[in-house]
């Protein structure tokens, strides 16, 4: 399954064929089918192996600190693990999906229980949120630009800080804060199509939606649709570029905030989080489906992401005295990416203050 795992993590399940996997193994597709019945069966086995790895670390740990340390060791050894658990698991069908969700929830429950034992003053909801944020830190090694600079100890320490919290009152992010982050796109027919597309792709996934369905969602069909976009891929690129441009503008704006690195980093975190919540559908498309954009657009997106990470790391380095700036920045970004891409909009709005407090703890603010 190693070849399939690598291809799924790199290209995404929908962009990998059985022929691709067979070629990676140096065999014909017909030979591969003698070993495994379908690509879906291959995905289920791949995700199961990833889940077994993290379940082992979760079950074996006796304390929340031990859980963070054991999981960090696992994810540093398998940097693509959380990509499989979070993004690729979305493609599981029927019973396989239900079983995965149940097992993943038990892992969250175990983390929450271990944290509650250490911090009994936390409510069940607070412990659940903190546990989810700490687990989201385990996605940090997927950041290829910074993974080689990370250590398991740094990730574990950051996740532990997120779980334990900094003892500050929870930051309040009001509906007005989120409303101010919504911005306003132009109201052209192209923008109407993109608005309809982001909602449809967010709910169903890019591969499951046809160009005709995207047009129908915006009240377009036939020649009128092709007047705006040549194909489905160009719609996805337009959505991803829209999200990337907006986040780049926010990054640049944060650099002009007075008050030094702490103020800049706090502004970056608040701005990124509020954008992810206020534009939840668009953000999910960015995180879940950008793996399907063409190579040229993917390279541009990777460059923007690298600048984003670099800015967070540079600001964190100015504040961090323990040499964990890279892990702090990557974990903070992962909390936003993982939870905003996986949770419902209502959960995100209700949890916004707790999420921001956890991100601040990850960054050491």
mmCIF file of C-alpha atoms in Angstrom:
data_model
loop_
_atom_site.group_PDB
_atom_site.id
_atom_site.type_symbol
_atom_site.label_atom_id
_atom_site.label_comp_id
_atom_site.label_asym_id
_atom_site.label_seq_id
_atom_site.Cartn_x
_atom_site.Cartn_y
_atom_site.Cartn_z
ATOM 1 C CA UNK A 1 0.000 0.000 0.000
ATOM 2 C CA UNK A 2 3.021 2.293 0.261
ATOM 3 C CA UNK A 3 2.814 3.325 -3.411
ATOM 4 C CA UNK A 4 -0.900 4.107 -3.170
ATOM 5 C CA UNK A 5 -0.380 6.036 0.052
ATOM 6 C CA UNK A 6 2.312 8.207 -1.484
ATOM 7 C CA UNK A 7 0.233 8.954 -4.575
ATOM 8 C CA UNK A 8 -2.937 9.712 -2.611
ATOM 9 C CA UNK A 9 -1.073 12.114 -0.327
ATOM 10 C CA UNK A 10 0.700 13.826 -3.218
ATOM 11 C CA UNK A 11 -2.053 14.047 -5.845
ATOM 12 C CA UNK A 12 -5.284 13.341 -3.994
ATOM 13 C CA UNK A 13 -7.457 10.240 -4.313
ATOM 14 C CA UNK A 14 -9.562 11.505 -7.221
ATOM 15 C CA UNK A 15 -6.447 12.312 -9.262
ATOM 16 C CA UNK A 16 -4.908 8.849 -8.925
ATOM 17 C CA UNK A 17 -5.929 5.838 -11.001
ATOM 18 C CA UNK A 18 -5.287 2.151 -10.473
ATOM 19 C CA UNK A 19 -3.055 2.374 -13.549
ATOM 20 C CA UNK A 20 -0.983 5.055 -11.756
ATOM 21 C CA UNK A 21 -0.557 2.818 -8.719
ATOM 22 C CA UNK A 22 0.309 -0.180 -10.885
ATOM 23 C CA UNK A 23 2.930 1.857 -12.750
ATOM 24 C CA UNK A 24 4.481 2.961 -9.461
ATOM 25 C CA UNK A 25 4.737 -0.687 -8.485
ATOM 26 C CA UNK A 26 6.165 -1.706 -11.853
ATOM 27 C CA UNK A 27 3.255 -3.936 -12.777
ATOM 28 C CA UNK A 28 0.227 -3.876 -15.070
ATOM 29 C CA UNK A 29 -3.192 -2.720 -13.885
ATOM 30 C CA UNK A 30 -4.576 -6.220 -14.497
ATOM 31 C CA UNK A 31 -1.918 -7.653 -12.203
ATOM 32 C CA UNK A 32 -2.776 -5.119 -9.519
ATOM 33 C CA UNK A 33 -6.464 -6.058 -9.679
ATOM 34 C CA UNK A 34 -5.510 -9.615 -8.771
ATOM 35 C CA UNK A 35 -4.335 -8.274 -5.419
ATOM 36 C CA UNK A 36 -6.970 -5.654 -4.671
ATOM 37 C CA UNK A 37 -10.466 -5.233 -6.073
ATOM 38 C CA UNK A 38 -10.783 -1.468 -6.397
ATOM 39 C CA UNK A 39 -9.239 1.923 -5.743
ATOM 40 C CA UNK A 40 -11.788 2.478 -2.974
ATOM 41 C CA UNK A 41 -10.616 -0.696 -1.230
ATOM 42 C CA UNK A 42 -7.053 0.566 -1.567
ATOM 43 C CA UNK A 43 -7.985 3.908 -0.024
ATOM 44 C CA UNK A 44 -9.764 2.203 2.868
ATOM 45 C CA UNK A 45 -6.697 0.071 3.592
ATOM 46 C CA UNK A 46 -4.390 3.087 3.350
ATOM 47 C CA UNK A 47 -6.476 5.235 5.699
ATOM 48 C CA UNK A 48 -6.887 2.289 8.079
ATOM 49 C CA UNK A 49 -3.106 1.884 8.314
ATOM 50 C CA UNK A 50 -2.707 5.582 9.087
ATOM 51 C CA UNK A 51 -5.431 5.431 11.712
ATOM 52 C CA UNK A 52 -3.914 2.362 13.341
ATOM 53 C CA UNK A 53 -0.643 4.267 13.735
ATOM 54 C CA UNK A 54 -2.233 7.147 15.629
ATOM 55 C CA UNK A 55 -4.599 4.894 17.587
ATOM 56 C CA UNK A 56 -1.611 2.995 18.889
ATOM 57 C CA UNK A 57 0.001 6.182 20.162
ATOM 58 C CA UNK A 58 -3.266 7.425 21.658
ATOM 59 C CA UNK A 59 -4.166 4.208 23.481
ATOM 60 C CA UNK A 60 -0.662 3.611 24.835
ATOM 61 C CA UNK A 61 -0.336 7.057 26.438
ATOM 62 C CA UNK A 62 -1.099 7.334 30.147
ATOM 63 C CA UNK A 63 -1.137 11.128 30.298
ATOM 64 C CA UNK A 64 -1.986 14.001 27.978
ATOM 65 C CA UNK A 65 1.702 14.923 27.842
ATOM 66 C CA UNK A 66 2.577 11.364 26.893
ATOM 67 C CA UNK A 67 -0.139 11.345 24.237
ATOM 68 C CA UNK A 68 1.267 14.512 22.635
ATOM 69 C CA UNK A 69 4.801 13.118 22.702
ATOM 70 C CA UNK A 70 3.843 9.731 21.244
ATOM 71 C CA UNK A 71 1.709 11.239 18.477
ATOM 72 C CA UNK A 72 4.427 13.739 17.574
ATOM 73 C CA UNK A 73 6.911 10.877 17.157
ATOM 74 C CA UNK A 74 4.480 9.103 14.817
ATOM 75 C CA UNK A 75 3.681 12.107 12.625
ATOM 76 C CA UNK A 76 7.293 13.173 12.290
ATOM 77 C CA UNK A 77 8.095 9.687 11.030
ATOM 78 C CA UNK A 78 5.097 9.775 8.669
ATOM 79 C CA UNK A 79 4.642 13.382 7.555
ATOM 80 C CA UNK A 80 1.776 12.571 5.190
ATOM 81 C CA UNK A 81 -0.253 10.827 7.873
ATOM 82 C CA UNK A 82 -2.634 13.671 8.688
ATOM 83 C CA UNK A 83 -3.248 14.345 5.001
ATOM 84 C CA UNK A 84 -4.646 10.835 4.756
ATOM 85 C CA UNK A 85 -6.631 11.095 7.973
ATOM 86 C CA UNK A 86 -8.234 14.429 7.262
ATOM 87 C CA UNK A 87 -8.313 15.139 3.511
ATOM 88 C CA UNK A 88 -8.237 11.725 1.889
ATOM 89 C CA UNK A 89 -10.640 10.140 4.382
ATOM 90 C CA UNK A 90 -13.339 12.398 2.901
ATOM 91 C CA UNK A 91 -13.363 10.073 -0.120
ATOM 92 C CA UNK A 92 -14.246 6.955 1.859
ATOM 93 C CA UNK A 93 -17.585 5.439 0.921
ATOM 94 C CA UNK A 94 -20.500 4.263 3.055
ATOM 95 C CA UNK A 95 -19.578 1.902 5.865
ATOM 96 C CA UNK A 96 -15.857 2.616 5.560
ATOM 97 C CA UNK A 97 -16.556 6.294 6.145
ATOM 98 C CA UNK A 98 -18.834 5.592 9.118
ATOM 99 C CA UNK A 99 -16.270 3.295 10.711
ATOM 100 C CA UNK A 100 -13.516 5.872 10.205
ATOM 101 C CA UNK A 101 -15.578 8.676 11.769
ATOM 102 C CA UNK A 102 -16.346 6.494 14.790
ATOM 103 C CA UNK A 103 -12.723 5.497 15.311
ATOM 104 C CA UNK A 104 -11.468 9.059 14.841
ATOM 105 C CA UNK A 105 -14.018 10.306 17.379
ATOM 106 C CA UNK A 106 -12.787 7.734 19.882
ATOM 107 C CA UNK A 107 -9.289 9.129 19.427
ATOM 108 C CA UNK A 108 -10.586 12.633 20.163
ATOM 109 C CA UNK A 109 -12.442 11.283 23.192
ATOM 110 C CA UNK A 110 -9.241 9.677 24.475
ATOM 111 C CA UNK A 111 -7.339 12.953 24.108
ATOM 112 C CA UNK A 112 -10.145 14.865 25.795
ATOM 113 C CA UNK A 113 -10.258 12.376 28.673
ATOM 114 C CA UNK A 114 -6.499 12.581 29.213
ATOM 115 C CA UNK A 115 -6.674 16.382 29.192
ATOM 116 C CA UNK A 116 -9.640 16.418 31.576
ATOM 117 C CA UNK A 117 -7.689 14.270 34.018
ATOM 118 C CA UNK A 118 -4.975 16.928 34.039
ATOM 119 C CA UNK A 119 -7.328 19.929 33.951
ATOM 120 C CA UNK A 120 -10.532 18.891 35.738
ATOM 121 C CA UNK A 121 -11.661 22.519 35.893
ATOM 122 C CA UNK A 122 -12.344 22.505 32.149
ATOM 123 C CA UNK A 123 -15.893 21.917 31.001
ATOM 124 C CA UNK A 124 -16.467 19.007 28.638
ATOM 125 C CA UNK A 125 -16.848 21.445 25.717
ATOM 126 C CA UNK A 126 -13.652 23.311 26.633
ATOM 127 C CA UNK A 127 -11.663 20.086 26.969
ATOM 128 C CA UNK A 128 -13.060 18.845 23.664
ATOM 129 C CA UNK A 129 -12.028 22.034 21.849
ATOM 130 C CA UNK A 130 -8.552 22.038 23.387
ATOM 131 C CA UNK A 131 -8.075 18.361 22.547
ATOM 132 C CA UNK A 132 -9.121 18.919 18.934
ATOM 133 C CA UNK A 133 -6.720 21.855 18.619
ATOM 134 C CA UNK A 134 -3.858 19.848 20.113
ATOM 135 C CA UNK A 135 -4.530 16.983 17.705
ATOM 136 C CA UNK A 136 -4.642 19.459 14.808
ATOM 137 C CA UNK A 137 -1.051 20.361 15.657
ATOM 138 C CA UNK A 138 -0.116 16.887 14.471
ATOM 139 C CA UNK A 139 -0.820 17.999 10.897
ATOM 140 C CA UNK A 140 2.100 20.440 11.051
ATOM 141 C CA UNK A 141 4.709 18.134 9.423
ATOM 142 C CA UNK A 142 2.711 18.155 6.176
ATOM 143 C CA UNK A 143 4.154 21.643 5.529
ATOM 144 C CA UNK A 144 6.949 20.571 3.205
ATOM 145 C CA UNK A 145 8.633 23.983 3.284
ATOM 146 C CA UNK A 146 9.265 23.720 7.030
ATOM 147 C CA UNK A 147 8.980 20.022 7.916
ATOM 148 C CA UNK A 148 12.727 19.425 7.859
ATOM 149 C CA UNK A 149 13.197 22.163 10.451
ATOM 150 C CA UNK A 150 10.688 20.656 12.878
ATOM 151 C CA UNK A 151 11.297 18.201 15.674
ATOM 152 C CA UNK A 152 8.916 15.809 17.362
ATOM 153 C CA UNK A 153 9.761 17.431 20.689
ATOM 154 C CA UNK A 154 8.827 20.860 19.319
ATOM 155 C CA UNK A 155 5.480 19.663 18.004
ATOM 156 C CA UNK A 156 4.712 17.801 21.236
ATOM 157 C CA UNK A 157 5.576 20.833 23.365
ATOM 158 C CA UNK A 158 3.382 23.104 21.248
ATOM 159 C CA UNK A 159 0.446 20.678 21.299
ATOM 160 C CA UNK A 160 0.838 20.358 25.062
ATOM 161 C CA UNK A 161 0.802 24.157 25.439
ATOM 162 C CA UNK A 162 -2.377 24.284 23.365
ATOM 163 C CA UNK A 163 -4.054 21.663 25.527
ATOM 164 C CA UNK A 164 -3.007 23.162 28.828
ATOM 165 C CA UNK A 165 -3.752 26.731 27.790
ATOM 166 C CA UNK A 166 -2.115 29.910 28.921
ATOM 167 C CA UNK A 167 -4.468 30.699 31.787
ATOM 168 C CA UNK A 168 -5.781 33.824 30.068
ATOM 169 C CA UNK A 169 -9.477 34.636 29.764
ATOM 170 C CA UNK A 170 -10.900 33.295 26.519
ATOM 171 C CA UNK A 171 -10.716 35.856 23.741
ATOM 172 C CA UNK A 172 -14.085 36.897 22.401
ATOM 173 C CA UNK A 173 -14.615 37.010 18.659
ATOM 174 C CA UNK A 174 -18.021 38.500 18.054
ATOM 175 C CA UNK A 175 -20.303 38.147 15.066
ATOM 176 C CA UNK A 176 -19.276 41.693 14.164
ATOM 177 C CA UNK A 177 -15.624 40.556 14.027
ATOM 178 C CA UNK A 178 -16.620 37.761 11.676
ATOM 179 C CA UNK A 179 -18.902 40.013 9.658
ATOM 180 C CA UNK A 180 -16.060 42.477 9.123
ATOM 181 C CA UNK A 181 -14.030 39.636 7.635
ATOM 182 C CA UNK A 182 -16.574 38.752 4.996
ATOM 183 C CA UNK A 183 -15.617 41.541 2.614
ATOM 184 C CA UNK A 184 -17.588 41.940 -0.579
ATOM 185 C CA UNK A 185 -16.882 40.443 -3.964
ATOM 186 C CA UNK A 186 -18.074 42.220 -7.078
ATOM 187 C CA UNK A 187 -21.618 41.262 -8.067
ATOM 188 C CA UNK A 188 -20.990 40.210 -11.669
ATOM 189 C CA UNK A 189 -22.411 37.030 -13.165
ATOM 190 C CA UNK A 190 -18.939 35.519 -12.919
ATOM 191 C CA UNK A 191 -18.911 36.216 -9.183
ATOM 192 C CA UNK A 192 -22.382 34.723 -8.838
ATOM 193 C CA UNK A 193 -21.131 31.560 -10.516
ATOM 194 C CA UNK A 194 -18.102 31.410 -8.226
ATOM 195 C CA UNK A 195 -20.282 31.918 -5.149
ATOM 196 C CA UNK A 196 -22.535 29.050 -6.192
ATOM 197 C CA UNK A 197 -19.533 26.887 -7.077
ATOM 198 C CA UNK A 198 -17.769 27.338 -3.750
ATOM 199 C CA UNK A 199 -20.853 26.181 -1.880
ATOM 200 C CA UNK A 200 -21.410 23.149 -4.093
ATOM 201 C CA UNK A 201 -17.756 22.069 -4.153
ATOM 202 C CA UNK A 202 -17.434 22.611 -0.406
ATOM 203 C CA UNK A 203 -20.356 20.285 0.296
ATOM 204 C CA UNK A 204 -19.734 17.565 -2.302
ATOM 205 C CA UNK A 205 -16.064 17.816 -3.228
ATOM 206 C CA UNK A 206 -14.613 18.990 -6.531
ATOM 207 C CA UNK A 207 -14.479 15.585 -8.199
ATOM 208 C CA UNK A 208 -18.137 14.828 -7.422
ATOM 209 C CA UNK A 209 -19.459 17.987 -9.113
ATOM 210 C CA UNK A 210 -19.891 18.418 -12.867
ATOM 211 C CA UNK A 211 -19.509 21.636 -14.818
ATOM 212 C CA UNK A 212 -23.199 21.495 -15.689
ATOM 213 C CA UNK A 213 -24.160 21.237 -12.019
ATOM 214 C CA UNK A 214 -22.003 24.245 -11.200
ATOM 215 C CA UNK A 215 -23.765 26.200 -13.922
ATOM 216 C CA UNK A 216 -27.206 25.099 -12.774
ATOM 217 C CA UNK A 217 -26.435 26.222 -9.220
ATOM 218 C CA UNK A 218 -25.856 29.723 -10.587
ATOM 219 C CA UNK A 219 -28.770 29.600 -13.029
ATOM 220 C CA UNK A 220 -26.543 29.212 -16.083
ATOM 221 C CA UNK A 221 -26.322 26.601 -18.784
ATOM 222 C CA UNK A 222 -24.840 25.964 -22.214
ATOM 223 C CA UNK A 223 -23.075 28.827 -24.014
ATOM 224 C CA UNK A 224 -23.668 31.310 -21.178
ATOM 225 C CA UNK A 225 -21.612 29.141 -18.819
ATOM 226 C CA UNK A 226 -18.704 28.780 -21.232
ATOM 227 C CA UNK A 227 -18.692 32.544 -21.694
ATOM 228 C CA UNK A 228 -17.307 32.783 -18.162
ATOM 229 C CA UNK A 229 -15.159 29.657 -17.780
ATOM 230 C CA UNK A 230 -13.734 27.230 -20.313
ATOM 231 C CA UNK A 231 -13.934 24.184 -18.041
ATOM 232 C CA UNK A 232 -14.472 22.991 -14.482
ATOM 233 C CA UNK A 233 -10.787 23.255 -13.667
ATOM 234 C CA UNK A 234 -10.750 26.970 -14.447
ATOM 235 C CA UNK A 235 -13.539 27.505 -11.910
ATOM 236 C CA UNK A 236 -11.539 25.726 -9.217
ATOM 237 C CA UNK A 237 -8.460 27.779 -10.065
ATOM 238 C CA UNK A 238 -10.483 31.002 -9.839
ATOM 239 C CA UNK A 239 -11.793 30.028 -6.397
ATOM 240 C CA UNK A 240 -8.387 29.035 -5.049
ATOM 241 C CA UNK A 241 -6.765 32.178 -6.446
ATOM 242 C CA UNK A 242 -9.499 34.328 -4.900
ATOM 243 C CA UNK A 243 -8.859 32.831 -1.465
ATOM 244 C CA UNK A 244 -5.086 33.058 -1.864
ATOM 245 C CA UNK A 245 -5.190 36.713 -2.957
ATOM 246 C CA UNK A 246 -7.374 37.648 -0.009
ATOM 247 C CA UNK A 247 -5.103 35.937 2.495
ATOM 248 C CA UNK A 248 -2.028 37.487 0.913
ATOM 249 C CA UNK A 249 -3.616 40.935 1.243
ATOM 250 C CA UNK A 250 -4.297 40.234 4.908
ATOM 251 C CA UNK A 251 -0.712 39.089 5.442
ATOM 252 C CA UNK A 252 0.654 42.295 3.927
ATOM 253 C CA UNK A 253 -1.769 44.404 5.963
ATOM 254 C CA UNK A 254 -0.724 42.697 9.206
ATOM 255 C CA UNK A 255 2.908 43.619 8.564
ATOM 256 C CA UNK A 256 1.988 47.295 8.862
ATOM 257 C CA UNK A 257 0.364 46.914 12.290
ATOM 258 C CA UNK A 258 2.285 48.847 14.991
ATOM 259 C CA UNK A 259 3.377 47.119 18.178
ATOM 260 C CA UNK A 260 6.131 44.772 17.060
ATOM 261 C CA UNK A 261 6.172 41.029 16.326
ATOM 262 C CA UNK A 262 3.575 40.089 18.968
ATOM 263 C CA UNK A 263 1.025 42.504 17.539
ATOM 264 C CA UNK A 264 1.799 41.409 13.989
ATOM 265 C CA UNK A 265 1.490 37.723 14.844
ATOM 266 C CA UNK A 266 -1.742 38.236 16.753
ATOM 267 C CA UNK A 267 -3.171 40.197 13.816
ATOM 268 C CA UNK A 268 -2.108 37.505 11.376
ATOM 269 C CA UNK A 269 -3.763 34.819 13.483
ATOM 270 C CA UNK A 270 -6.996 36.745 14.006
ATOM 271 C CA UNK A 271 -7.212 37.725 10.345
ATOM 272 C CA UNK A 272 -6.538 34.206 9.057
ATOM 273 C CA UNK A 273 -9.011 32.635 11.476
ATOM 274 C CA UNK A 274 -11.806 35.126 10.835
ATOM 275 C CA UNK A 275 -11.363 34.718 7.083
ATOM 276 C CA UNK A 276 -11.570 30.928 7.419
ATOM 277 C CA UNK A 277 -14.790 31.180 9.429
ATOM 278 C CA UNK A 278 -16.453 34.014 7.520
ATOM 279 C CA UNK A 279 -15.687 32.393 4.148
ATOM 280 C CA UNK A 280 -16.056 28.804 5.340
ATOM 281 C CA UNK A 281 -17.073 27.309 1.984
ATOM 282 C CA UNK A 282 -14.280 29.025 0.092
ATOM 283 C CA UNK A 283 -11.748 28.062 2.753
ATOM 284 C CA UNK A 284 -12.799 24.403 2.625
ATOM 285 C CA UNK A 285 -12.334 24.417 -1.138
ATOM 286 C CA UNK A 286 -8.856 25.879 -0.668
ATOM 287 C CA UNK A 287 -7.789 23.283 1.899
ATOM 288 C CA UNK A 288 -9.614 20.210 0.588
ATOM 289 C CA UNK A 289 -9.612 20.642 -3.188
ATOM 290 C CA UNK A 290 -6.592 22.729 -4.196
ATOM 291 C CA UNK A 291 -4.739 19.423 -4.722
ATOM 292 C CA UNK A 292 -6.742 19.185 -7.976
ATOM 293 C CA UNK A 293 -5.615 22.472 -9.549
ATOM 294 C CA UNK A 294 -3.212 22.402 -12.548
ATOM 295 C CA UNK A 295 0.541 22.478 -11.998
ATOM 296 C CA UNK A 296 1.059 26.142 -12.856
ATOM 297 C CA UNK A 297 -1.609 27.385 -10.484
ATOM 298 C CA UNK A 298 -0.405 24.920 -7.852
ATOM 299 C CA UNK A 299 3.107 26.381 -8.022
ATOM 300 C CA UNK A 300 1.731 29.901 -7.525
ATOM 301 C CA UNK A 301 -0.339 28.744 -4.569
ATOM 302 C CA UNK A 302 2.659 26.987 -3.025
ATOM 303 C CA UNK A 303 4.695 30.194 -3.324
ATOM 304 C CA UNK A 304 1.982 32.186 -1.555
ATOM 305 C CA UNK A 305 1.738 29.552 1.165
ATOM 306 C CA UNK A 306 5.501 29.652 1.661
ATOM 307 C CA UNK A 307 5.399 33.425 2.116
ATOM 308 C CA UNK A 308 2.578 33.040 4.619
ATOM 309 C CA UNK A 309 4.485 30.462 6.656
ATOM 310 C CA UNK A 310 7.725 32.430 6.456
ATOM 311 C CA UNK A 311 6.047 35.544 7.855
ATOM 312 C CA UNK A 312 4.559 33.617 10.772
ATOM 313 C CA UNK A 313 7.888 31.923 11.488
ATOM 314 C CA UNK A 314 9.879 35.175 11.375
ATOM 315 C CA UNK A 315 7.466 36.860 13.794
ATOM 316 C CA UNK A 316 7.480 33.802 16.073
ATOM 317 C CA UNK A 317 11.280 33.705 16.061
ATOM 318 C CA UNK A 318 11.345 37.238 17.461
ATOM 319 C CA UNK A 319 9.295 36.048 20.446
ATOM 320 C CA UNK A 320 10.395 32.449 20.993
ATOM 321 C CA UNK A 321 13.294 31.856 23.346
ATOM 322 C CA UNK A 322 13.185 28.052 23.162
ATOM 323 C CA UNK A 323 13.897 27.522 19.487
ATOM 324 C CA UNK A 324 10.399 26.284 18.613
ATOM 325 C CA UNK A 325 9.305 29.095 16.277
ATOM 326 C CA UNK A 326 8.825 26.840 13.254
ATOM 327 C CA UNK A 327 6.708 24.347 15.177
ATOM 328 C CA UNK A 328 4.696 27.131 16.818
ATOM 329 C CA UNK A 329 3.866 28.779 13.496
ATOM 330 C CA UNK A 330 3.083 25.515 11.684
ATOM 331 C CA UNK A 331 0.903 24.254 14.541
ATOM 332 C CA UNK A 332 -1.050 27.518 14.725
ATOM 333 C CA UNK A 333 -1.743 27.403 10.993
ATOM 334 C CA UNK A 334 -2.688 23.739 11.237
ATOM 335 C CA UNK A 335 -5.271 24.432 13.936
ATOM 336 C CA UNK A 336 -7.024 26.829 11.583
ATOM 337 C CA UNK A 337 -6.625 24.708 8.452
ATOM 338 C CA UNK A 338 -7.666 21.415 10.012
ATOM 339 C CA UNK A 339 -10.634 22.577 12.053
ATOM 340 C CA UNK A 340 -11.998 25.182 9.659
ATOM 341 C CA UNK A 341 -11.896 22.627 6.843
ATOM 342 C CA UNK A 342 -13.530 19.850 8.876
ATOM 343 C CA UNK A 343 -16.119 21.475 11.137
ATOM 344 C CA UNK A 344 -19.507 23.010 10.412
ATOM 345 C CA UNK A 345 -19.891 26.755 10.095
ATOM 346 C CA UNK A 346 -22.097 26.905 13.205
ATOM 347 C CA UNK A 347 -19.468 25.051 15.268
ATOM 348 C CA UNK A 348 -16.738 27.390 14.038
ATOM 349 C CA UNK A 349 -18.724 30.510 14.893
ATOM 350 C CA UNK A 350 -19.583 29.181 18.350
ATOM 351 C CA UNK A 351 -15.969 28.101 18.967
ATOM 352 C CA UNK A 352 -14.220 31.143 17.458
ATOM 353 C CA UNK A 353 -13.036 32.589 20.774
ATOM 354 C CA UNK A 354 -11.687 29.262 22.022
ATOM 355 C CA UNK A 355 -9.964 28.622 18.719
ATOM 356 C CA UNK A 356 -8.241 32.004 18.802
ATOM 357 C CA UNK A 357 -7.106 31.448 22.403
ATOM 358 C CA UNK A 358 -5.672 28.037 21.424
ATOM 359 C CA UNK A 359 -3.866 29.585 18.464
ATOM 360 C CA UNK A 360 -2.369 32.228 20.739
ATOM 361 C CA UNK A 361 -1.162 29.502 23.082
ATOM 362 C CA UNK A 362 0.413 27.665 20.149
ATOM 363 C CA UNK A 363 2.247 30.860 19.197
ATOM 364 C CA UNK A 364 3.271 31.642 22.771
ATOM 365 C CA UNK A 365 1.438 34.979 22.800
#
